[in-house]
Short mmCIF file of C-alpha atoms in Angstrom, two decimals:
data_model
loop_
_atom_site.label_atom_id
_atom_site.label_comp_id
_atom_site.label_asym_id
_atom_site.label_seq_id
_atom_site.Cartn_x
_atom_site.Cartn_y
_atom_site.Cartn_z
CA UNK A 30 -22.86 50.89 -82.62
CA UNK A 31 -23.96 47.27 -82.40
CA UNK A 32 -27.68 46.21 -83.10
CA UNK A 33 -29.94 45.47 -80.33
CA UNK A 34 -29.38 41.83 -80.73
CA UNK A 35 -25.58 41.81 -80.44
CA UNK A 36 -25.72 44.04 -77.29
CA UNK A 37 -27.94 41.61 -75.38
CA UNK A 38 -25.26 39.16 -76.28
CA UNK A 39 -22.47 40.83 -75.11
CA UNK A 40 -24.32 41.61 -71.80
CA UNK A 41 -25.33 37.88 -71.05
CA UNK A 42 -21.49 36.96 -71.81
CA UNK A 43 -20.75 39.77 -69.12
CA UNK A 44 -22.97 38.30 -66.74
CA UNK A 45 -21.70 35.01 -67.09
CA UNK A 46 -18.52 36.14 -66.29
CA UNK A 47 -19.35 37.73 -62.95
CA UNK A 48 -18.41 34.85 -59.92
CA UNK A 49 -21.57 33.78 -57.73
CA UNK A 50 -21.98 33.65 -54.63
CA UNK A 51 -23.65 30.59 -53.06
CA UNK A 52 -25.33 30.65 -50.29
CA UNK A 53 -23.56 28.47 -47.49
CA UNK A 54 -24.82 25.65 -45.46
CA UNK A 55 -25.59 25.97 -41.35
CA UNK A 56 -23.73 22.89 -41.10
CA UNK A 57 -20.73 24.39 -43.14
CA UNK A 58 -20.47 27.09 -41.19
CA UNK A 59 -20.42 25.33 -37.93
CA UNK A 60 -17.66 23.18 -39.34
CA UNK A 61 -15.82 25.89 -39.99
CA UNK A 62 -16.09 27.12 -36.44
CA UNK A 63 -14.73 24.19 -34.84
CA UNK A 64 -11.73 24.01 -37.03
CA UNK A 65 -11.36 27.68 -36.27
CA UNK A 66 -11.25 27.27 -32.60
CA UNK A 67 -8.52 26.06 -30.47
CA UNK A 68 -8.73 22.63 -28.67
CA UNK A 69 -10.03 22.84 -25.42
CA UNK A 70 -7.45 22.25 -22.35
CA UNK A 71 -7.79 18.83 -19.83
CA UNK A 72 -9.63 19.21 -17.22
CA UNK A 73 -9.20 16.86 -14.67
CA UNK A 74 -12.43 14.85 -12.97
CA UNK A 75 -13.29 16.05 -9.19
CA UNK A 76 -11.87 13.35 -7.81
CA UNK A 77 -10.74 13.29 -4.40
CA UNK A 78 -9.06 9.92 -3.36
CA UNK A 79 -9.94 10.86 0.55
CA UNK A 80 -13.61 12.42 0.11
CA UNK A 81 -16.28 9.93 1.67
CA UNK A 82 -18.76 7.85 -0.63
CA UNK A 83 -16.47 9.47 -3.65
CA UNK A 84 -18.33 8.12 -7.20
CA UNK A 85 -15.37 6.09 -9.05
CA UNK A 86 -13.94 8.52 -12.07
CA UNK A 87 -14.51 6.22 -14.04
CA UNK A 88 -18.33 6.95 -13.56
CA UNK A 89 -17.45 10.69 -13.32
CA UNK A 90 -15.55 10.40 -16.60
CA UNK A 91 -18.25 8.47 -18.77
CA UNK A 92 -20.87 11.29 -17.38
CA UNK A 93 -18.37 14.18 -18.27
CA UNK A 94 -18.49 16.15 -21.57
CA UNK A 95 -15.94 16.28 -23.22
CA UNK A 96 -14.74 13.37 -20.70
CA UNK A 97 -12.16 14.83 -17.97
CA UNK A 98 -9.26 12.79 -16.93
CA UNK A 99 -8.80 10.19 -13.93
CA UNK A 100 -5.71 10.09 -12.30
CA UNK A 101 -3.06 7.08 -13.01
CA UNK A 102 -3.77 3.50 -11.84
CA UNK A 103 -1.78 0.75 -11.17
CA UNK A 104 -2.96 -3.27 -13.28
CA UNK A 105 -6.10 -4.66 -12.05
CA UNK A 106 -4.13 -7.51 -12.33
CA UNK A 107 -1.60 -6.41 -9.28
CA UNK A 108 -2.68 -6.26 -5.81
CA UNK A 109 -3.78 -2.51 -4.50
CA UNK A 110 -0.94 -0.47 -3.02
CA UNK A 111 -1.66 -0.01 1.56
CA UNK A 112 -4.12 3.38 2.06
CA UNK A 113 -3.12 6.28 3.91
CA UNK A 114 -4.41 6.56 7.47
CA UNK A 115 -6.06 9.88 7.80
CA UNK A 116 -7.50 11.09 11.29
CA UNK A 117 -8.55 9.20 14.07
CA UNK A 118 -11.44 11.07 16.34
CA UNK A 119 -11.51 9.08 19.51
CA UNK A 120 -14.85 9.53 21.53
CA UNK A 121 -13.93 8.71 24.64
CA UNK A 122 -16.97 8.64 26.47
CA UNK A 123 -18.86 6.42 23.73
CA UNK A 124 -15.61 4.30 23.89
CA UNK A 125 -15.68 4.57 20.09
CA UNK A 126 -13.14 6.01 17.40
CA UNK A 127 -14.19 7.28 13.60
CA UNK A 128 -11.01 6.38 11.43
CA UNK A 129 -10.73 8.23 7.92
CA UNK A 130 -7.86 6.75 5.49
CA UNK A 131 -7.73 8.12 1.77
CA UNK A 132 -7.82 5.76 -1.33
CA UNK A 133 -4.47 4.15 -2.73
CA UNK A 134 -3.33 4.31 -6.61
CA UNK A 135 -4.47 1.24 -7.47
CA UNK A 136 -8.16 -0.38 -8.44
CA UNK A 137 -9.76 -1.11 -5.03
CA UNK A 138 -13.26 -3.78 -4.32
CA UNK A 139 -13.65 -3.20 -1.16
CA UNK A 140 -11.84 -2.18 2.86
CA UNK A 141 -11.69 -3.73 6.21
CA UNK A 142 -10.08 -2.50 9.52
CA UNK A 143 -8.11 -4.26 11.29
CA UNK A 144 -7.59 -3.34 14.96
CA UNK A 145 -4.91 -4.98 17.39
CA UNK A 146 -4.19 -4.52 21.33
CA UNK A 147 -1.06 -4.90 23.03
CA UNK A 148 0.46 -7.87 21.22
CA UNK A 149 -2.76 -10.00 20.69
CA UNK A 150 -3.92 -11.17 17.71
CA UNK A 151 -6.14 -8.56 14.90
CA UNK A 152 -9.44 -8.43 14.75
CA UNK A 153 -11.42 -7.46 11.43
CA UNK A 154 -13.73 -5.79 10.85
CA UNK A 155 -16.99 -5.91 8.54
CA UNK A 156 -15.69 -5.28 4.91
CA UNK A 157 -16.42 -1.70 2.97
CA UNK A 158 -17.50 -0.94 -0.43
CA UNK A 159 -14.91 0.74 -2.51
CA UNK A 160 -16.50 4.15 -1.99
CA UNK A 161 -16.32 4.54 2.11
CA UNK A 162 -13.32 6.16 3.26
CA UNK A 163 -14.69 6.45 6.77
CA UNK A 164 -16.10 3.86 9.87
CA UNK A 165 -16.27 3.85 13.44
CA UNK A 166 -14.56 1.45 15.60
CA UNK A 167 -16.95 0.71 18.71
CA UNK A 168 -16.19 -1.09 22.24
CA UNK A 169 -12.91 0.09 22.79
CA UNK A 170 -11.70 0.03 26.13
CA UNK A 171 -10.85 3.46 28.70
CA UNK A 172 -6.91 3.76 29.17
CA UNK A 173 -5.95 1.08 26.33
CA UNK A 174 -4.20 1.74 23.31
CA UNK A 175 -4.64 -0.25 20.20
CA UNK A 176 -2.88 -0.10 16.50
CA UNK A 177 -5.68 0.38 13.94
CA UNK A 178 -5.10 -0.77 10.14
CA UNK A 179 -6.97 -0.12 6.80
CA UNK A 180 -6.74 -3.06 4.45
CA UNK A 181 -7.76 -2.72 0.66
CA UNK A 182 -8.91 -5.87 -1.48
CA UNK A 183 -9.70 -6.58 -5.09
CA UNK A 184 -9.29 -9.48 -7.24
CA UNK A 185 -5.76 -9.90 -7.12
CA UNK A 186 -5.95 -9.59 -3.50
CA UNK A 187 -4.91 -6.98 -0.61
CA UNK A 188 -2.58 -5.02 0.69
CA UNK A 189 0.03 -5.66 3.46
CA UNK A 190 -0.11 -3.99 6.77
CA UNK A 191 3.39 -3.88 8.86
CA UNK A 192 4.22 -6.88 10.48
CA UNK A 193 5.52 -7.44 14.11
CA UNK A 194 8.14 -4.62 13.70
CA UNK A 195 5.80 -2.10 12.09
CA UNK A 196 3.90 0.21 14.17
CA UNK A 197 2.68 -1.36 17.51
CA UNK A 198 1.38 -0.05 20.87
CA UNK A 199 5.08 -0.67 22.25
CA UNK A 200 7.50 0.79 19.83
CA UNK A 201 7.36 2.96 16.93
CA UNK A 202 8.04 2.14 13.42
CA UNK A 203 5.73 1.68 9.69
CA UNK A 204 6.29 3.57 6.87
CA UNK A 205 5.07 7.72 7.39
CA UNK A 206 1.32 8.05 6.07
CA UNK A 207 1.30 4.15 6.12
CA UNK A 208 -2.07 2.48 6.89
CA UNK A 209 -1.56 1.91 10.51
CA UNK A 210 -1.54 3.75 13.22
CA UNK A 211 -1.58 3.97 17.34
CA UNK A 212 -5.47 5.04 18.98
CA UNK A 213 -5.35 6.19 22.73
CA UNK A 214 -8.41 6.23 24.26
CA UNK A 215 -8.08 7.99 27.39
CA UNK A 216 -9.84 7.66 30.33
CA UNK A 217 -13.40 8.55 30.86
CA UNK A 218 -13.91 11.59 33.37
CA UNK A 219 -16.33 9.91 35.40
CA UNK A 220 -13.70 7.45 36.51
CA UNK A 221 -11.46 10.01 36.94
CA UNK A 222 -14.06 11.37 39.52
CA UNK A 223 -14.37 8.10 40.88
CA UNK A 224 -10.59 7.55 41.13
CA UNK A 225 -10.24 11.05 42.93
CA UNK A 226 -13.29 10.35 45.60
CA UNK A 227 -12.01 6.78 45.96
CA UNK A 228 -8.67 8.20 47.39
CA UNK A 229 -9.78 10.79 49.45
CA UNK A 230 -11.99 8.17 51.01
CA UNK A 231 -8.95 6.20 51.54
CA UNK A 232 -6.69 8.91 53.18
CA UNK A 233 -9.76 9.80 55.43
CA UNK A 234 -9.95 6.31 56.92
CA UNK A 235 -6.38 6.34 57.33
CA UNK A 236 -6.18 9.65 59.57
CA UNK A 237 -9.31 7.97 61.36
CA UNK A 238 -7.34 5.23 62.02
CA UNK A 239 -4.28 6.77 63.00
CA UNK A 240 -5.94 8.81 65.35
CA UNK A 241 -7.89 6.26 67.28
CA UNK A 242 -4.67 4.38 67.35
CA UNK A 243 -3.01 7.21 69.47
CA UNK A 244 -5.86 8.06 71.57
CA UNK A 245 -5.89 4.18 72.72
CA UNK A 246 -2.16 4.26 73.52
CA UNK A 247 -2.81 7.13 75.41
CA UNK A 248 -5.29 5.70 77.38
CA UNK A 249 -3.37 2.13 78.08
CA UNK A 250 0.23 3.87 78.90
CA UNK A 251 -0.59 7.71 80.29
CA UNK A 252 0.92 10.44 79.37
CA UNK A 253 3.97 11.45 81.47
CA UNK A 254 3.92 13.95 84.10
CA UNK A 255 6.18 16.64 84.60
CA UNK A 256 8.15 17.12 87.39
CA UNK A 257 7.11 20.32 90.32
CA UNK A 258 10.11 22.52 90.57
CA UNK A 259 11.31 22.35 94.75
CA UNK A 260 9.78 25.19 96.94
CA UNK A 261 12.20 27.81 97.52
CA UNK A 262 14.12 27.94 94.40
#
């Protein structure tokens, strides 16, 4: 049996032996996590090219965390592609219309309407930041129909509406969801009433008039007698 200084050698060359464990870092650990995890799918920004006032994604995107995705755009450097028209509310009795359109692919400055009747010449409209995707159209007329356009502008400069064959008041035509489109304002119902009461008035003086008309000729000419049948037949 060894001495008493031999075994306390042997034991601290056991203990030496033995692996240690070392205590790990928080930071480790959280390292380890992430490269443990799966990446995380794309999510796309909430981006809705026909919402009114919609924030640019590229605002949406910088504020986003991890940053979501924009949809596609054409070169700043190109022109923006025509909007779509949306719907067209026509107020009839304010004489007004509210025109929505949605947003093209393409960077966009600003908007303008343009709005057209019969085969005159355009008339524009007050330009719109890039975020409004709705405006009212005011003074239009009871009974007329105009063709109203959405332009888009940036630096490169704006996008085409159709020309004389495109979609006009008189014949149909224009790309389907182009930016242009017919508005009928109908009458208002007031001059409807006005219209009806006007004609009754009319036909009343008429049968006025044709009846004092045959009440004079009857007074000027007589009205024929008829002949007695002879006694005794």
């Amino acid at each position: 049996m060894p001495g008493p200084p031999r075994l306390l050698w042997l034991l601290a060359v056991s203990f030496s032996l033995v692996p240690r464990a070392h205590p790990s870092a928080p930071g480790d650990a959280e390292e380890e996590d992430e490269t443990a995890r799966p990446p995380r799918p794309a999510v796309l920004c909430d981006y809705d090219r026909c919402r009114h006032l919609q924030v640019p994604c590229r605002e949406l995107q910088s504020a986003s965390r991890p940053a979501c995705l924009c949809p596609g755009l054409s070169s700043p450097a190109q022109p923006p592609a025509a909007p779509r028209l949306g719907e067209v509310r026509v107020v009839a009795e304010a004489g007004a219309a509210v025109v929505h359109w949605c947003a093209p692919s393409s960077p966009v400055q600003r908007y303008w309407l343009l709005l057209r009747e019969g085969r005159g010449p355009p008339r524009k409209g007050p330009p719109l930041n890039a975020t409004v995707r709705r405006a009212e159209l005011k003074g239009l007329e009871a009974g007329s129909t105009y063709v109203v356009c959405v332009v888009a502008a940036n630096s490169a400069g704006e996008s085409g509406v159709p020309g004389a064959g495109g979609e006009g008041p008189d014949g149909a035509g224009g790309p389907a969801f182009g930016p242009c489109g017919r508005v009928a304002v109908p009458p208002r119902p007031l001059s409807l009433v006005h219209a009806a009461v006007g004609v009754g008035a009319a036909l009343a003086l008429l049968s006025c008039g044709a009846l004092a008309w045959h009440c004079c000729l009857r007074q000027r000419c007589g009205c024929p007698r008829r002949a007695r049948p002879a006694a005794g037949l």
